[in-house]
């Protein structure tokens, strides 16, 4: 027995039914591919956004590192200046002490000269 318009395959389905199923499967496949493509694009956008965030964080951290390096350098320079001024102050204090000692010695010598001069001059 042969049906008109519909060829029947070995499994008992008409070729029209097979063709419809094939078209339906092809359409579903196309829809799945489009969904997959959209999902891949969404994931790619998310990944690019995450990458940009990481780059921004990296730049921020690099700037903080440079700032910290500059602070360290400034502190080291300040420490060097402090040492210099401390040594200068100590040296200045030593020179003042030597000047005072020299002034005292001069005064003592002047006093002795005065005493010796008074002894030589008759009254």
PDB file of C-alpha atoms in Angstrom:
ATOM      1  CA  UNK A   1       0.000   0.000   0.000  1.00  0.00           C
ATOM      2  CA  UNK A   2       1.319   3.353  -0.998  1.00  0.00           C
ATOM      3  CA  UNK A   3       0.103   6.702   0.382  1.00  0.00           C
ATOM      4  CA  UNK A   4      -0.193   9.458  -2.082  1.00  0.00           C
ATOM      5  CA  UNK A   5       1.889  12.596  -1.347  1.00  0.00           C
ATOM      6  CA  UNK A   6       3.671  11.047   1.580  1.00  0.00           C
ATOM      7  CA  UNK A   7       6.461   8.609   1.116  1.00  0.00           C
ATOM      8  CA  UNK A   8       6.818   6.242   4.024  1.00  0.00           C
ATOM      9  CA  UNK A   9      10.295   5.353   5.186  1.00  0.00           C
ATOM     10  CA  UNK A  10      11.379   2.084   6.669  1.00  0.00           C
ATOM     11  CA  UNK A  11      10.545   3.230  10.203  1.00  0.00           C
ATOM     12  CA  UNK A  12       7.011   3.979   9.261  1.00  0.00           C
ATOM     13  CA  UNK A  13       7.271   7.777   9.204  1.00  0.00           C
ATOM     14  CA  UNK A  14       6.358   9.790   6.178  1.00  0.00           C
ATOM     15  CA  UNK A  15       9.077  11.829   4.460  1.00  0.00           C
ATOM     16  CA  UNK A  16       6.995  14.951   5.159  1.00  0.00           C
ATOM     17  CA  UNK A  17       7.132  14.187   8.861  1.00  0.00           C
ATOM     18  CA  UNK A  18      10.860  13.547   8.637  1.00  0.00           C
ATOM     19  CA  UNK A  19      11.319  16.766   6.721  1.00  0.00           C
ATOM     20  CA  UNK A  20       9.295  18.697   9.295  1.00  0.00           C
ATOM     21  CA  UNK A  21      11.298  17.178  12.140  1.00  0.00           C
ATOM     22  CA  UNK A  22      14.521  17.917  10.300  1.00  0.00           C
ATOM     23  CA  UNK A  23      13.473  21.534   9.766  1.00  0.00           C
ATOM     24  CA  UNK A  24      12.398  21.794  13.382  1.00  0.00           C
ATOM     25  CA  UNK A  25      15.727  20.377  14.556  1.00  0.00           C
ATOM     26  CA  UNK A  26      17.598  22.718  12.223  1.00  0.00           C
ATOM     27  CA  UNK A  27      15.640  25.688  13.634  1.00  0.00           C
ATOM     28  CA  UNK A  28      16.300  24.551  17.216  1.00  0.00           C
ATOM     29  CA  UNK A  29      19.960  24.117  16.357  1.00  0.00           C
ATOM     30  CA  UNK A  30      20.085  27.648  14.916  1.00  0.00           C
ATOM     31  CA  UNK A  31      18.378  29.046  18.013  1.00  0.00           C
ATOM     32  CA  UNK A  32      20.811  27.205  20.277  1.00  0.00           C
ATOM     33  CA  UNK A  33      23.749  28.536  18.272  1.00  0.00           C
ATOM     34  CA  UNK A  34      22.403  32.076  18.578  1.00  0.00           C
ATOM     35  CA  UNK A  35      21.858  31.648  22.325  1.00  0.00           C
ATOM     36  CA  UNK A  36      25.353  30.233  22.662  1.00  0.00           C
ATOM     37  CA  UNK A  37      26.785  33.144  20.674  1.00  0.00           C
ATOM     38  CA  UNK A  38      24.927  35.685  22.847  1.00  0.00           C
ATOM     39  CA  UNK A  39      26.113  33.892  25.985  1.00  0.00           C
ATOM     40  CA  UNK A  40      29.705  33.878  24.705  1.00  0.00           C
ATOM     41  CA  UNK A  41      29.426  37.602  23.964  1.00  0.00           C
ATOM     42  CA  UNK A  42      28.082  38.248  27.473  1.00  0.00           C
ATOM     43  CA  UNK A  43      30.920  36.223  28.992  1.00  0.00           C
ATOM     44  CA  UNK A  44      33.435  38.055  26.819  1.00  0.00           C
ATOM     45  CA  UNK A  45      32.040  41.433  27.894  1.00  0.00           C
ATOM     46  CA  UNK A  46      32.214  40.340  31.542  1.00  0.00           C
ATOM     47  CA  UNK A  47      35.780  39.118  31.099  1.00  0.00           C
ATOM     48  CA  UNK A  48      36.824  42.340  29.385  1.00  0.00           C
ATOM     49  CA  UNK A  49      35.219  44.352  32.178  1.00  0.00           C
ATOM     50  CA  UNK A  50      37.030  42.225  34.783  1.00  0.00           C
ATOM     51  CA  UNK A  51      40.287  42.638  32.879  1.00  0.00           C
ATOM     52  CA  UNK A  52      39.865  46.416  32.831  1.00  0.00           C
ATOM     53  CA  UNK A  53      39.118  46.400  36.562  1.00  0.00           C
ATOM     54  CA  UNK A  54      42.280  44.402  37.205  1.00  0.00           C
ATOM     55  CA  UNK A  55      44.299  46.784  35.033  1.00  0.00           C
ATOM     56  CA  UNK A  56      42.886  49.741  36.942  1.00  0.00           C
ATOM     57  CA  UNK A  57      43.720  48.062  40.254  1.00  0.00           C
ATOM     58  CA  UNK A  58      47.223  47.355  38.992  1.00  0.00           C
ATOM     59  CA  UNK A  59      47.721  50.994  37.964  1.00  0.00           C
ATOM     60  CA  UNK A  60      46.397  52.142  41.317  1.00  0.00           C
ATOM     61  CA  UNK A  61      48.737  49.797  43.179  1.00  0.00           C
ATOM     62  CA  UNK A  62      51.679  50.886  41.027  1.00  0.00           C
ATOM     63  CA  UNK A  63      50.881  54.512  41.848  1.00  0.00           C
ATOM     64  CA  UNK A  64      50.720  53.655  45.556  1.00  0.00           C
ATOM     65  CA  UNK A  65      54.059  51.846  45.328  1.00  0.00           C
ATOM     66  CA  UNK A  66      55.640  54.877  43.638  1.00  0.00           C
ATOM     67  CA  UNK A  67      54.131  57.134  46.288  1.00  0.00           C
ATOM     68  CA  UNK A  68      55.510  54.893  49.032  1.00  0.00           C
ATOM     69  CA  UNK A  69      58.947  54.882  47.372  1.00  0.00           C
ATOM     70  CA  UNK A  70      58.871  58.682  47.232  1.00  0.00           C
ATOM     71  CA  UNK A  71      57.916  58.866  50.919  1.00  0.00           C
ATOM     72  CA  UNK A  72      60.762  56.511  51.804  1.00  0.00           C
ATOM     73  CA  UNK A  73      63.191  58.627  49.795  1.00  0.00           C
ATOM     74  CA  UNK A  74      61.899  61.798  51.457  1.00  0.00           C
ATOM     75  CA  UNK A  75      62.254  60.209  54.902  1.00  0.00           C
ATOM     76  CA  UNK A  76      65.788  59.059  54.095  1.00  0.00           C
ATOM     77  CA  UNK A  77      66.694  62.566  52.931  1.00  0.00           C
ATOM     78  CA  UNK A  78      65.160  64.071  56.058  1.00  0.00           C
ATOM     79  CA  UNK A  79      67.124  61.608  58.192  1.00  0.00           C
ATOM     80  CA  UNK A  80      70.351  62.564  56.382  1.00  0.00           C
ATOM     81  CA  UNK A  81      69.649  66.253  56.972  1.00  0.00           C
ATOM     82  CA  UNK A  82      68.851  65.574  60.615  1.00  0.00           C
ATOM     83  CA  UNK A  83      72.150  63.736  61.031  1.00  0.00           C
ATOM     84  CA  UNK A  84      73.978  66.573  59.304  1.00  0.00           C
ATOM     85  CA  UNK A  85      72.348  69.203  61.511  1.00  0.00           C
ATOM     86  CA  UNK A  86      72.965  67.102  64.630  1.00  0.00           C
ATOM     87  CA  UNK A  87      76.666  66.762  63.752  1.00  0.00           C
ATOM     88  CA  UNK A  88      76.785  70.473  62.975  1.00  0.00           C
ATOM     89  CA  UNK A  89      75.137  71.327  66.314  1.00  0.00           C
ATOM     90  CA  UNK A  90      77.579  69.060  68.170  1.00  0.00           C
ATOM     91  CA  UNK A  91      80.527  70.613  66.345  1.00  0.00           C
ATOM     92  CA  UNK A  92      79.166  74.093  67.046  1.00  0.00           C
ATOM     93  CA  UNK A  93      78.824  73.237  70.746  1.00  0.00           C
ATOM     94  CA  UNK A  94      82.401  71.900  70.816  1.00  0.00           C
ATOM     95  CA  UNK A  95      83.675  75.067  69.151  1.00  0.00           C
ATOM     96  CA  UNK A  96      81.754  77.243  71.622  1.00  0.00           C
ATOM     97  CA  UNK A  97      83.309  75.293  74.501  1.00  0.00           C
ATOM     98  CA  UNK A  98      86.789  75.683  73.004  1.00  0.00           C
ATOM     99  CA  UNK A  99      86.160  79.405  72.477  1.00  0.00           C
ATOM    100  CA  UNK A 100      85.004  79.764  76.078  1.00  0.00           C
ATOM    101  CA  UNK A 101      88.071  77.835  77.309  1.00  0.00           C
ATOM    102  CA  UNK A 102      90.339  80.003  75.155  1.00  0.00           C
ATOM    103  CA  UNK A 103      88.640  83.170  76.445  1.00  0.00           C
ATOM    104  CA  UNK A 104      89.106  81.959  80.025  1.00  0.00           C
ATOM    105  CA  UNK A 105      92.764  81.166  79.340  1.00  0.00           C
ATOM    106  CA  UNK A 106      93.275  84.611  77.792  1.00  0.00           C
ATOM    107  CA  UNK A 107      91.588  86.239  80.769  1.00  0.00           C
ATOM    108  CA  UNK A 108      93.756  84.251  83.196  1.00  0.00           C
ATOM    109  CA  UNK A 109      96.880  85.242  81.279  1.00  0.00           C
ATOM    110  CA  UNK A 110      95.796  88.888  81.241  1.00  0.00           C
ATOM    111  CA  UNK A 111      95.190  88.722  84.988  1.00  0.00           C
ATOM    112  CA  UNK A 112      98.678  87.235  85.534  1.00  0.00           C
ATOM    113  CA  UNK A 113     100.265  89.893  83.331  1.00  0.00           C
ATOM    114  CA  UNK A 114      98.414  92.533  85.320  1.00  0.00           C
ATOM    115  CA  UNK A 115      99.634  91.021  88.598  1.00  0.00           C
ATOM    116  CA  UNK A 116     103.177  90.799  87.328  1.00  0.00           C
ATOM    117  CA  UNK A 117     102.977  94.367  86.093  1.00  0.00           C
ATOM    118  CA  UNK A 118     101.771  95.578  89.471  1.00  0.00           C
ATOM    119  CA  UNK A 119     104.673  93.810  91.188  1.00  0.00           C
ATOM    120  CA  UNK A 120     107.240  95.545  88.989  1.00  0.00           C
ATOM    121  CA  UNK A 121     105.873  99.042  89.342  1.00  0.00           C
ATOM    122  CA  UNK A 122     106.993 100.632  92.614  1.00  0.00           C
ATOM    123  CA  UNK A 123     104.385 102.453  94.584  1.00  0.00           C
TER     124      UNK A 123
END
